[in-house]
């Protein structure tokens, strides 16, 4: 008997093209009908790998607990299959009345599919808190999803103020909800060295503690609390491995930053011979740009850096190591016999673009790049490393606006956009700073974050392909507690995630604000502190 011909079955009539998910998936078709997740059975292809199986098991466990229904009792099914035609971060979710079918080729695709499904379910899915009376159905639909950018980063400074294992893990959890995949861990700075280096245990014994911390804003204060800060505030290499594993299970790569040759007072206080003057130096108790930097003229300084970076390269499995390069005043080098001798030896001279001392910095950066390349690593540096002869394979992190990123891609380098005026989450989120937690200044509201477009009109397609992603940064001079940190992060990270994930045509600020109501429910159930301006401003 011939079946009746229907171009589209009733169930596949498209009734919507958006879902209440942040970041909004690339392609959505919502159909009539629903799928009951409560009591669904789970079947997963082991070829997806152990971490994916663990993630699926965690999801199943929370679903059973929150819906108060045992798996396999509803006649519906979650099925996870491996499909190698998809990219590592891509997934396809096909939901019909009986089956939610997830296809992915690797861990990240599986994680992002699960995250999308979780956002469509009652918020109790995030904790497993019983909510048997909630609506555990999701609409029938087809989602085909993948990110716009492969590098979707979030940075955290743990030097100025320390955030411990639990807070770093919570930070990674928050990143995972937003489908971010790079944690940029700023581990050393003038105010504290926070990474164990086996060859130099003094770095954390001495360099992690400052004797005092500025009270008030660096702009106008000379007052200190005269209280030591930082005793025991550092990460052992075992703890770092624990964080790396925790992040990896959430599809996140951890990129360490050892900021050099400036921002090194903690190391100088530990080993004064690494400086131009020999000190004495102190782990800094104030904020800003210190004139004392590593001496670039001494071979012993280079050996120190190579020792440190050698342990860093061994410890972190990441493709990249960030070697800083920002805010390195040259006044000590100008007056240092060793630095001047090195400049002479290398034949550097002032020219109409750069000073000899700027070229000396490129010598340091290039040398460290070469060293790390010998260890199988690529380097990232702040955009100052474009001043002089930029290290040949360096990726540029463009923070002083987008100019550095533009220049980098025109030179054929990769670039990551982190411009202060869009992505410095230590800046205020409101003009009403009297009623905000104390901060560094600036003004970066959620809408501004959301509005960022990393490609500029004058970029060719080839140049655009070198913009590998976008990141936001949190510097912690004025952020002293976990709850303050979360407040600065949220909800701006939600806006960041759509910049990183969504094609421009899929961005829509009004739709995003509507979806933020549900995201706030997730923040609430997980106990995250967050700024509420976007909600109160709408009312
Ligand atoms: C920076 O904010 N100094 C990279
Ligand atoms: Zn010197």
Coordinates of C-alpha atoms and ligand atoms in Angstrom, one line a residue:
X1 CA 0.0 0.0 0.0
X2 CA 1.4 3.4 -0.9
X3 CA 1.9 5.8 2.0
X4 CA 0.3 9.2 1.7
X5 CA 2.9 11.7 0.5
X6 CA 3.6 14.6 2.8
X7 CA 6.4 17.1 2.3
X8 CA 6.7 17.8 6.0
X9 CA 5.0 15.8 8.6
X10 CA 2.9 17.7 11.1
X11 CA 5.4 17.2 13.9
X12 CA 8.1 18.9 11.8
X13 CA 6.3 22.1 11.1
X14 CA 8.7 24.8 12.4
X15 CA 7.0 26.9 15.1
X16 CA 10.1 28.7 16.4
X17 CA 13.7 29.5 15.6
X18 CA 15.0 30.5 19.0
X19 CA 15.4 28.9 22.4
X20 CA 15.8 30.2 25.9
X21 CA 19.5 29.4 25.9
X22 CA 22.6 31.5 26.3
X23 CA 24.7 31.6 24.2
X24 CA 22.0 31.2 21.5
X25 CA 22.7 28.2 19.3
X26 CA 23.6 28.7 15.7
X27 CA 20.5 27.1 14.2
X28 CA 17.3 26.2 15.8
X29 CA 14.0 24.7 14.6
X30 CA 11.3 24.2 17.1
X31 CA 8.5 21.8 16.2
X32 CA 5.2 21.0 17.7
X33 CA 5.2 18.4 20.5
X34 CA 7.3 17.8 23.5
X35 CA 9.8 15.3 24.9
X36 CA 9.6 14.2 28.5
X37 CA 13.0 14.1 30.0
X38 CA 11.9 12.8 33.4
X39 CA 12.4 9.1 33.5
X40 CA 14.2 9.0 30.1
X41 CA 16.7 6.1 29.6
X42 CA 20.3 6.9 28.7
X43 CA 22.4 5.3 26.0
X44 CA 25.8 6.7 25.0
X45 CA 28.5 5.6 22.6
X46 CA 31.7 4.9 24.6
X47 CA 33.7 6.0 21.6
X48 CA 32.9 9.6 22.8
X49 CA 35.5 9.0 25.5
X50 CA 35.7 8.7 29.2
X51 CA 35.2 12.4 30.1
X52 CA 32.2 12.6 27.9
X53 CA 30.7 9.4 29.5
X54 CA 31.4 11.0 32.9
X55 CA 29.6 14.2 31.9
X56 CA 26.6 12.2 30.6
X57 CA 26.5 10.3 33.8
X58 CA 26.5 13.5 35.9
X59 CA 23.7 14.8 33.8
X60 CA 21.7 11.6 34.2
X61 CA 22.3 11.6 38.0
X62 CA 21.1 15.2 38.4
X63 CA 18.1 14.5 36.1
X64 CA 17.0 11.5 38.2
X65 CA 17.5 13.3 41.4
X66 CA 15.8 16.6 40.4
X67 CA 12.9 15.0 38.5
X68 CA 12.6 12.3 41.1
X69 CA 12.2 9.7 38.3
X70 CA 14.3 6.7 37.8
X71 CA 15.9 6.3 34.3
X72 CA 14.0 4.2 31.9
X73 CA 10.6 4.6 33.4
X74 CA 9.0 7.0 30.9
X75 CA 9.6 5.3 27.5
X76 CA 11.7 8.2 26.3
X77 CA 15.4 8.1 25.6
X78 CA 18.5 10.2 25.5
X79 CA 20.9 8.8 22.9
X80 CA 24.4 10.1 22.5
X81 CA 26.3 9.0 19.4
X82 CA 29.6 9.8 17.9
X83 CA 29.6 11.5 14.5
X84 CA 33.1 12.3 13.2
X85 CA 31.7 14.5 10.5
X86 CA 31.2 17.1 13.2
X87 CA 33.9 19.4 14.6
X88 CA 35.2 19.0 18.1
X89 CA 32.9 21.7 19.5
X90 CA 30.0 21.1 17.3
X91 CA 26.8 19.1 18.2
X92 CA 23.4 18.3 16.7
X93 CA 20.5 17.8 19.0
X94 CA 17.4 16.2 17.5
X95 CA 14.4 16.0 19.8
X96 CA 11.3 14.1 18.9
X97 CA 8.4 12.9 21.1
X98 CA 10.4 9.8 22.2
X99 CA 14.0 10.5 21.7
X100 CA 16.5 13.3 22.3
X101 CA 19.4 12.4 20.0
X102 CA 22.7 14.1 20.5
X103 CA 25.5 13.8 17.9
X104 CA 29.0 15.0 18.6
X105 CA 32.5 14.0 17.7
X106 CA 34.3 14.9 20.9
X107 CA 34.0 15.9 24.6
X108 CA 33.2 19.6 24.0
X109 CA 30.4 18.9 21.6
X110 CA 28.8 16.6 24.1
X111 CA 29.2 19.1 27.0
X112 CA 27.7 21.9 25.0
X113 CA 24.7 19.7 23.9
X114 CA 24.1 18.8 27.6
X115 CA 24.4 22.4 28.6
X116 CA 21.8 23.4 26.0
X117 CA 19.4 20.8 27.2
X118 CA 20.0 21.7 30.9
X119 CA 19.1 25.4 30.1
X120 CA 15.8 24.1 28.6
X121 CA 14.9 22.1 31.8
X122 CA 13.9 23.4 35.2
X123 CA 16.9 25.0 37.0
X124 CA 17.0 22.2 39.6
X125 CA 18.9 20.2 37.0
X126 CA 21.9 22.3 38.1
X127 CA 21.8 21.0 41.6
X128 CA 19.8 17.9 41.6
X129 CA 17.4 19.4 44.2
X130 CA 14.1 17.5 43.9
X131 CA 11.4 19.3 41.9
X132 CA 9.1 16.4 40.8
X133 CA 6.3 18.9 40.1
X134 CA 8.3 21.0 37.6
X135 CA 7.7 20.6 33.9
X136 CA 10.4 18.2 32.7
X137 CA 9.5 18.4 29.1
X138 CA 11.4 20.1 26.3
X139 CA 10.0 21.0 22.9
X140 CA 10.6 18.8 19.9
X141 CA 13.4 20.5 18.0
X142 CA 16.5 20.4 16.0
X143 CA 19.5 22.3 17.0
X144 CA 22.7 22.4 14.9
X145 CA 25.3 24.3 16.9
X146 CA 28.9 25.3 16.9
X147 CA 30.9 28.4 18.1
X148 CA 32.0 31.3 16.0
X149 CA 35.4 31.4 17.7
X150 CA 37.7 28.6 18.8
X151 CA 39.2 30.6 21.6
X152 CA 36.6 31.7 24.1
X153 CA 38.6 32.9 27.1
X154 CA 38.2 34.3 30.6
X155 CA 41.1 35.6 32.6
X156 CA 41.6 35.7 36.4
X157 CA 44.3 37.6 38.3
X158 CA 45.2 35.6 41.5
X159 CA 48.2 37.7 42.3
X160 CA 46.7 41.0 43.5
X161 CA 44.2 39.1 45.6
X162 CA 44.2 35.4 45.9
X163 CA 41.3 33.1 45.0
X164 CA 41.7 29.6 46.2
X165 CA 41.0 26.1 44.8
X166 CA 37.3 26.2 45.5
X167 CA 36.8 29.6 44.0
X168 CA 38.8 28.8 40.9
X169 CA 36.7 25.6 40.4
X170 CA 33.6 27.7 40.8
X171 CA 34.9 30.1 38.2
X172 CA 35.5 27.2 35.9
X173 CA 31.9 25.9 36.5
X174 CA 30.6 29.3 35.6
X175 CA 32.7 29.3 32.4
X176 CA 31.3 25.9 31.5
X177 CA 27.7 27.1 31.8
X178 CA 28.6 29.7 29.2
X179 CA 30.5 27.4 26.9
X180 CA 33.8 29.1 27.4
X181 CA 36.9 27.0 26.7
X182 CA 40.0 28.8 27.9
X183 CA 41.0 29.8 31.4
X184 CA 43.8 32.4 31.3
X185 CA 45.4 32.1 34.8
X186 CA 47.4 35.2 35.7
X187 CA 49.7 33.6 38.3
X188 CA 52.4 36.1 39.0
X189 CA 52.7 39.8 39.3
X190 CA 54.3 42.6 41.4
X191 CA 52.1 41.9 44.4
X192 CA 52.5 38.2 44.7
X193 CA 54.0 35.1 43.1
X194 CA 51.4 32.3 43.3
X195 CA 52.8 29.3 41.5
X196 CA 55.1 26.7 43.0
X197 CA 58.4 26.5 41.1
X198 CA 60.3 23.4 42.4
X199 CA 63.7 24.8 41.5
X200 CA 63.0 28.1 43.3
X201 CA 60.8 27.4 46.4
X202 CA 61.7 30.9 47.7
X203 CA 59.5 32.4 45.0
X204 CA 56.4 31.2 46.9
X205 CA 58.0 31.4 50.4
X206 CA 59.1 35.0 50.0
X207 CA 57.4 36.2 46.8
X208 CA 53.9 35.4 47.8
X209 CA 53.7 37.7 50.8
X210 CA 53.5 41.5 50.8
X211 CA 53.9 43.4 54.0
X212 CA 51.1 45.8 53.4
X213 CA 48.4 46.7 51.0
X214 CA 47.2 50.1 49.8
X215 CA 44.0 51.3 51.4
X216 CA 41.7 53.1 48.9
X217 CA 42.4 53.9 45.3
X218 CA 45.9 54.0 43.9
X219 CA 45.0 57.3 42.2
X220 CA 44.9 59.2 45.4
X221 CA 45.9 57.1 48.3
X222 CA 49.2 56.8 50.2
X223 CA 47.7 54.9 53.1
X224 CA 48.5 51.2 53.8
X225 CA 47.0 48.7 56.1
X226 CA 50.4 47.5 57.3
X227 CA 49.1 43.9 57.4
X228 CA 50.9 41.1 55.7
X229 CA 48.9 39.5 52.9
X230 CA 49.5 36.3 51.0
X231 CA 51.0 33.8 53.4
X232 CA 50.3 30.4 52.0
X233 CA 48.4 32.0 49.0
X234 CA 49.9 30.0 46.2
X235 CA 49.2 26.9 44.2
X236 CA 51.3 23.8 44.5
X237 CA 52.0 22.0 41.3
X238 CA 49.8 19.2 42.5
X239 CA 47.0 21.7 43.0
X240 CA 47.6 23.1 39.5
X241 CA 47.2 19.6 38.1
X242 CA 44.0 19.2 40.0
X243 CA 42.7 22.5 38.5
X244 CA 43.9 21.4 35.0
X245 CA 42.0 18.1 35.3
X246 CA 38.9 19.8 36.7
X247 CA 38.9 22.3 33.8
X248 CA 39.6 19.5 31.2
X249 CA 36.5 17.6 32.4
X250 CA 34.6 20.8 31.6
X251 CA 36.2 21.3 28.1
X252 CA 38.4 24.1 29.3
X253 CA 42.1 24.5 28.6
X254 CA 44.2 26.3 31.3
X255 CA 46.7 28.8 29.9
X256 CA 49.2 30.0 32.5
X257 CA 50.6 33.5 32.4
X258 CA 54.1 34.3 33.7
X259 CA 54.2 38.1 33.2
X260 CA 57.7 39.2 32.1
X261 CA 59.9 41.2 32.0
X262 CA 57.8 43.8 33.9
X263 CA 55.3 43.1 36.7
X264 CA 58.1 41.0 38.3
X265 CA 58.6 42.7 41.7
X266 CA 57.6 39.5 43.6
X267 CA 60.5 37.7 41.9
X268 CA 62.8 40.6 42.4
X269 CA 62.0 40.8 46.1
X270 CA 62.9 37.1 46.2
X271 CA 66.0 37.3 44.1
X272 CA 67.3 41.0 44.0
X273 CA 70.2 40.0 41.7
X274 CA 67.6 39.6 38.8
X275 CA 67.1 43.3 38.7
X276 CA 69.2 46.1 37.2
X277 CA 70.0 47.9 40.5
X278 CA 70.2 44.8 42.8
X279 CA 67.5 46.2 45.0
X280 CA 66.5 46.0 47.7
X281 CA 63.0 45.3 46.4
X282 CA 59.7 44.6 48.1
X283 CA 56.7 42.6 47.0
X284 CA 54.6 45.5 46.1
X285 CA 51.8 46.7 48.3
X286 CA 50.4 49.2 45.9
X287 CA 48.8 49.1 42.4
X288 CA 50.1 50.4 39.2
X289 CA 53.2 50.1 37.0
X290 CA 56.5 49.5 38.8
X291 CA 59.7 50.9 37.3
X292 CA 61.7 48.0 38.7
X293 CA 61.7 45.2 36.1
X294 CA 63.9 42.2 35.3
X295 CA 67.4 43.1 34.1
X296 CA 67.4 42.1 30.4
X297 CA 71.2 42.4 30.2
X298 CA 72.2 39.6 32.5
X299 CA 72.4 36.1 31.2
X300 CA 71.5 34.8 34.7
X301 CA 68.1 36.5 34.4
X302 CA 67.4 34.7 31.1
X303 CA 68.4 31.4 32.8
X304 CA 66.1 32.1 35.6
X305 CA 63.2 32.7 33.2
X306 CA 64.0 29.6 31.2
X307 CA 64.1 27.5 34.4
X308 CA 60.7 28.9 35.4
X309 CA 59.2 28.5 32.0
X310 CA 60.6 25.0 31.7
X311 CA 58.6 23.9 34.7
X312 CA 55.5 25.8 33.5
X313 CA 55.7 24.1 30.1
X314 CA 56.0 20.7 31.8
X315 CA 53.2 21.3 34.2
X316 CA 50.5 22.8 31.8
X317 CA 49.4 20.7 28.9
X318 CA 48.0 23.8 27.1
X319 CA 49.0 24.6 23.5
X320 CA 50.0 28.2 24.7
X321 CA 51.9 29.8 27.5
X322 CA 51.2 33.5 28.1
X323 CA 54.4 35.5 28.7
X324 CA 53.0 38.9 29.4
X325 CA 55.1 41.7 28.0
X326 CA 52.8 44.5 29.1
X327 CA 53.7 47.7 31.0
X328 CA 57.4 47.3 31.2
X329 CA 59.0 50.7 31.8
X330 CA 62.5 51.1 30.4
X331 CA 63.9 53.6 32.9
X332 CA 66.1 51.0 34.7
X333 CA 67.4 49.6 31.4
X334 CA 68.4 53.0 30.2
X335 CA 70.6 53.4 33.3
X336 CA 71.9 49.8 33.6
X337 CA 75.4 48.9 32.4
X338 CA 74.4 45.3 31.8
X339 CA 71.3 46.3 29.7
X340 CA 73.3 48.9 27.8
X341 CA 76.1 46.4 27.1
X342 CA 73.5 44.0 25.8
X343 CA 71.9 46.7 23.5
X344 CA 75.4 47.4 22.1
X345 CA 76.1 43.7 21.6
X346 CA 72.9 43.2 19.8
X347 CA 73.4 46.3 17.7
X348 CA 70.1 48.0 18.7
X349 CA 69.7 51.7 18.1
X350 CA 66.8 54.2 18.5
X351 CA 65.0 54.7 15.3
X352 CA 62.0 56.7 14.3
X353 CA 59.6 53.9 15.5
X354 CA 61.2 52.5 18.6
X355 CA 63.9 53.0 21.2
X356 CA 66.8 50.7 21.6
X357 CA 65.3 49.6 25.0
X358 CA 62.1 48.6 23.3
X359 CA 64.1 46.4 21.0
X360 CA 65.8 45.0 24.0
X361 CA 62.4 43.9 25.3
X362 CA 61.8 42.2 21.9
X363 CA 65.1 40.3 22.5
X364 CA 63.7 39.0 25.8
X365 CA 60.3 38.1 24.3
X366 CA 61.8 36.4 21.2
X367 CA 64.2 34.5 23.3
X368 CA 61.5 33.2 25.5
X369 CA 59.3 32.3 22.5
X370 CA 62.1 30.3 21.0
X371 CA 62.7 28.6 24.3
X372 CA 59.1 27.7 24.7
X373 CA 58.9 26.5 21.1
X374 CA 61.7 24.1 22.0
X375 CA 59.3 22.8 24.6
X376 CA 56.4 22.4 22.1
X377 CA 54.6 25.6 23.2
X378 CA 53.3 28.6 21.4
X379 CA 53.3 32.0 23.1
X380 CA 50.7 34.7 23.8
X381 CA 51.8 38.2 24.7
X382 CA 50.0 41.5 25.5
X383 CA 49.9 43.9 22.6
X384 CA 53.0 45.8 23.7
X385 CA 55.1 43.0 22.2
X386 CA 54.3 44.5 18.8
X387 CA 56.7 47.3 19.8
X388 CA 59.9 46.4 18.1
X389 CA 60.5 43.1 16.4
X390 CA 57.5 41.0 17.4
X391 CA 58.3 37.4 18.2
X392 CA 57.7 35.6 14.9
X393 CA 55.0 33.2 16.0
X394 CA 53.5 35.0 18.9
X395 CA 49.7 35.4 19.3
X396 CA 48.8 38.9 20.3
X397 CA 46.3 39.7 23.1
X398 CA 44.9 43.1 22.2
X399 CA 44.0 44.9 25.3
X400 CA 44.7 48.6 24.6
X401 CA 41.7 48.7 22.2
X402 CA 41.5 46.7 19.1
X403 CA 44.4 48.4 17.3
X404 CA 47.0 45.8 18.4
X405 CA 44.8 43.0 17.2
X406 CA 44.3 44.7 13.8
X407 CA 48.0 45.3 13.4
X408 CA 48.8 41.8 14.5
X409 CA 46.5 40.1 11.9
X410 CA 47.9 42.5 9.2
X411 CA 51.3 41.1 10.1
X412 CA 50.0 37.6 9.8
X413 CA 49.9 36.9 13.5
X414 CA 47.0 35.4 15.4
X415 CA 45.2 37.8 17.7
X416 CA 42.7 37.6 20.6
X417 CA 40.6 40.6 21.3
X418 CA 40.3 41.7 25.0
X419 CA 39.9 45.5 24.7
X420 CA 39.6 47.3 28.0
X421 CA 36.5 49.3 27.0
X422 CA 34.5 46.1 26.4
X423 CA 36.1 43.3 28.3
X424 CA 37.7 44.6 31.5
X425 CA 35.3 43.2 34.0
X426 CA 37.2 44.9 36.8
X427 CA 35.6 48.1 35.5
X428 CA 32.3 49.4 36.9
X429 CA 29.0 48.1 35.4
X430 CA 27.1 51.2 36.5
X431 CA 27.6 55.0 36.4
X432 CA 26.2 55.0 40.0
X433 CA 29.5 54.1 41.5
X434 CA 28.5 55.2 45.0
X435 CA 26.3 52.2 45.1
X436 CA 28.7 49.7 43.6
X437 CA 31.4 47.7 45.2
X438 CA 34.7 49.6 45.2
X439 CA 36.4 49.4 41.8
X440 CA 39.3 50.5 39.6
X441 CA 37.2 52.9 37.5
X442 CA 35.9 52.8 33.9
X443 CA 32.5 51.8 32.7
X444 CA 31.7 48.5 31.0
X445 CA 28.0 47.7 31.2
X446 CA 26.5 44.5 29.9
X447 CA 25.1 46.1 26.8
X448 CA 28.6 47.4 25.9
X449 CA 30.1 43.9 26.3
X450 CA 27.3 42.5 24.1
X451 CA 27.9 45.1 21.4
X452 CA 31.5 44.1 20.6
X453 CA 32.4 43.0 17.0
X454 CA 35.9 41.8 16.7
X455 CA 36.2 42.1 12.9
X456 CA 36.9 45.6 11.6
X457 CA 35.7 46.7 8.1
X458 CA 39.2 46.9 6.7
X459 CA 40.1 43.3 7.5
X460 CA 40.4 40.8 4.6
X461 CA 39.0 37.3 5.0
X462 CA 42.5 36.1 5.6
X463 CA 43.1 38.6 8.3
X464 CA 39.8 37.8 9.9
X465 CA 40.8 34.1 10.1
X466 CA 43.7 35.2 12.4
X467 CA 41.3 36.6 15.0
X468 CA 41.1 33.4 16.9
X469 CA 38.8 34.7 19.6
X470 CA 37.7 37.0 22.4
X471 CA 38.3 37.1 26.1
X472 CA 37.4 39.1 29.2
X473 CA 39.8 39.9 32.0
X474 CA 39.4 40.4 35.7
X475 CA 42.2 42.2 37.5
X476 CA 41.8 41.9 41.2
X477 CA 43.5 44.9 42.8
X478 CA 40.2 46.0 44.3
X479 CA 38.4 42.7 44.4
X480 CA 39.0 41.0 47.7
X481 CA 36.3 38.5 48.1
X482 CA 34.6 35.6 46.2
X483 CA 31.3 37.3 46.2
X484 CA 32.7 40.6 44.8
X485 CA 34.5 38.6 42.1
X486 CA 31.3 36.9 41.0
X487 CA 29.5 40.2 41.0
X488 CA 32.1 41.6 38.5
X489 CA 31.8 38.5 36.4
X490 CA 28.1 38.2 36.2
X491 CA 26.1 38.8 34.2
X492 CA 28.8 40.2 31.9
X493 CA 30.1 36.7 31.2
X494 CA 26.7 35.9 29.7
X495 CA 27.1 38.8 27.2
X496 CA 30.7 37.8 26.5
X497 CA 29.6 34.3 25.7
X498 CA 27.3 35.5 22.9
X499 CA 30.1 37.6 21.5
X500 CA 32.3 34.5 21.5
X501 CA 29.7 32.0 20.3
X502 CA 27.2 33.6 18.1
X503 CA 27.4 34.7 14.5
X504 CA 26.6 38.4 14.3
X505 CA 23.2 37.7 12.7
X506 CA 22.3 35.5 15.7
X507 CA 23.0 38.3 18.2
X508 CA 20.0 40.3 19.4
X509 CA 20.2 42.2 22.6
X510 CA 16.5 42.2 23.4
X511 CA 16.3 38.4 22.9
X512 CA 19.4 38.1 25.1
X513 CA 17.8 40.2 27.8
X514 CA 14.8 38.0 27.8
X515 CA 16.9 34.9 28.0
X516 CA 18.8 36.5 30.9
X517 CA 15.8 36.0 33.1
X518 CA 16.3 32.3 32.9
X519 CA 20.0 32.6 33.3
X520 CA 19.5 34.6 36.5
X521 CA 17.5 31.6 37.8
X522 CA 20.6 29.5 37.2
X523 CA 22.8 32.0 39.0
X524 CA 20.3 32.0 41.9
X525 CA 20.0 28.3 42.4
X526 CA 23.8 28.0 42.2
X527 CA 24.2 30.8 44.8
X528 CA 26.2 33.1 42.5
X529 CA 26.4 36.7 43.3
X530 CA 25.6 38.9 40.3
X531 CA 24.9 42.5 39.3
X532 CA 21.2 43.2 38.7
X533 CA 21.3 46.4 36.6
X534 CA 20.0 44.8 33.5
X535 CA 17.0 43.5 35.3
X536 CA 16.1 46.5 37.4
X537 CA 16.7 48.9 34.4
X538 CA 14.1 47.0 32.4
X539 CA 11.4 47.3 35.0
Ligands
LIG1 C1 47.1 44.8 31.2 O1 45.9 45.1 31.5 N1 48.1 45.3 31.7 C2 47.3 43.7 30.2
LIG2 ZN1 69.7 45.8 33.5

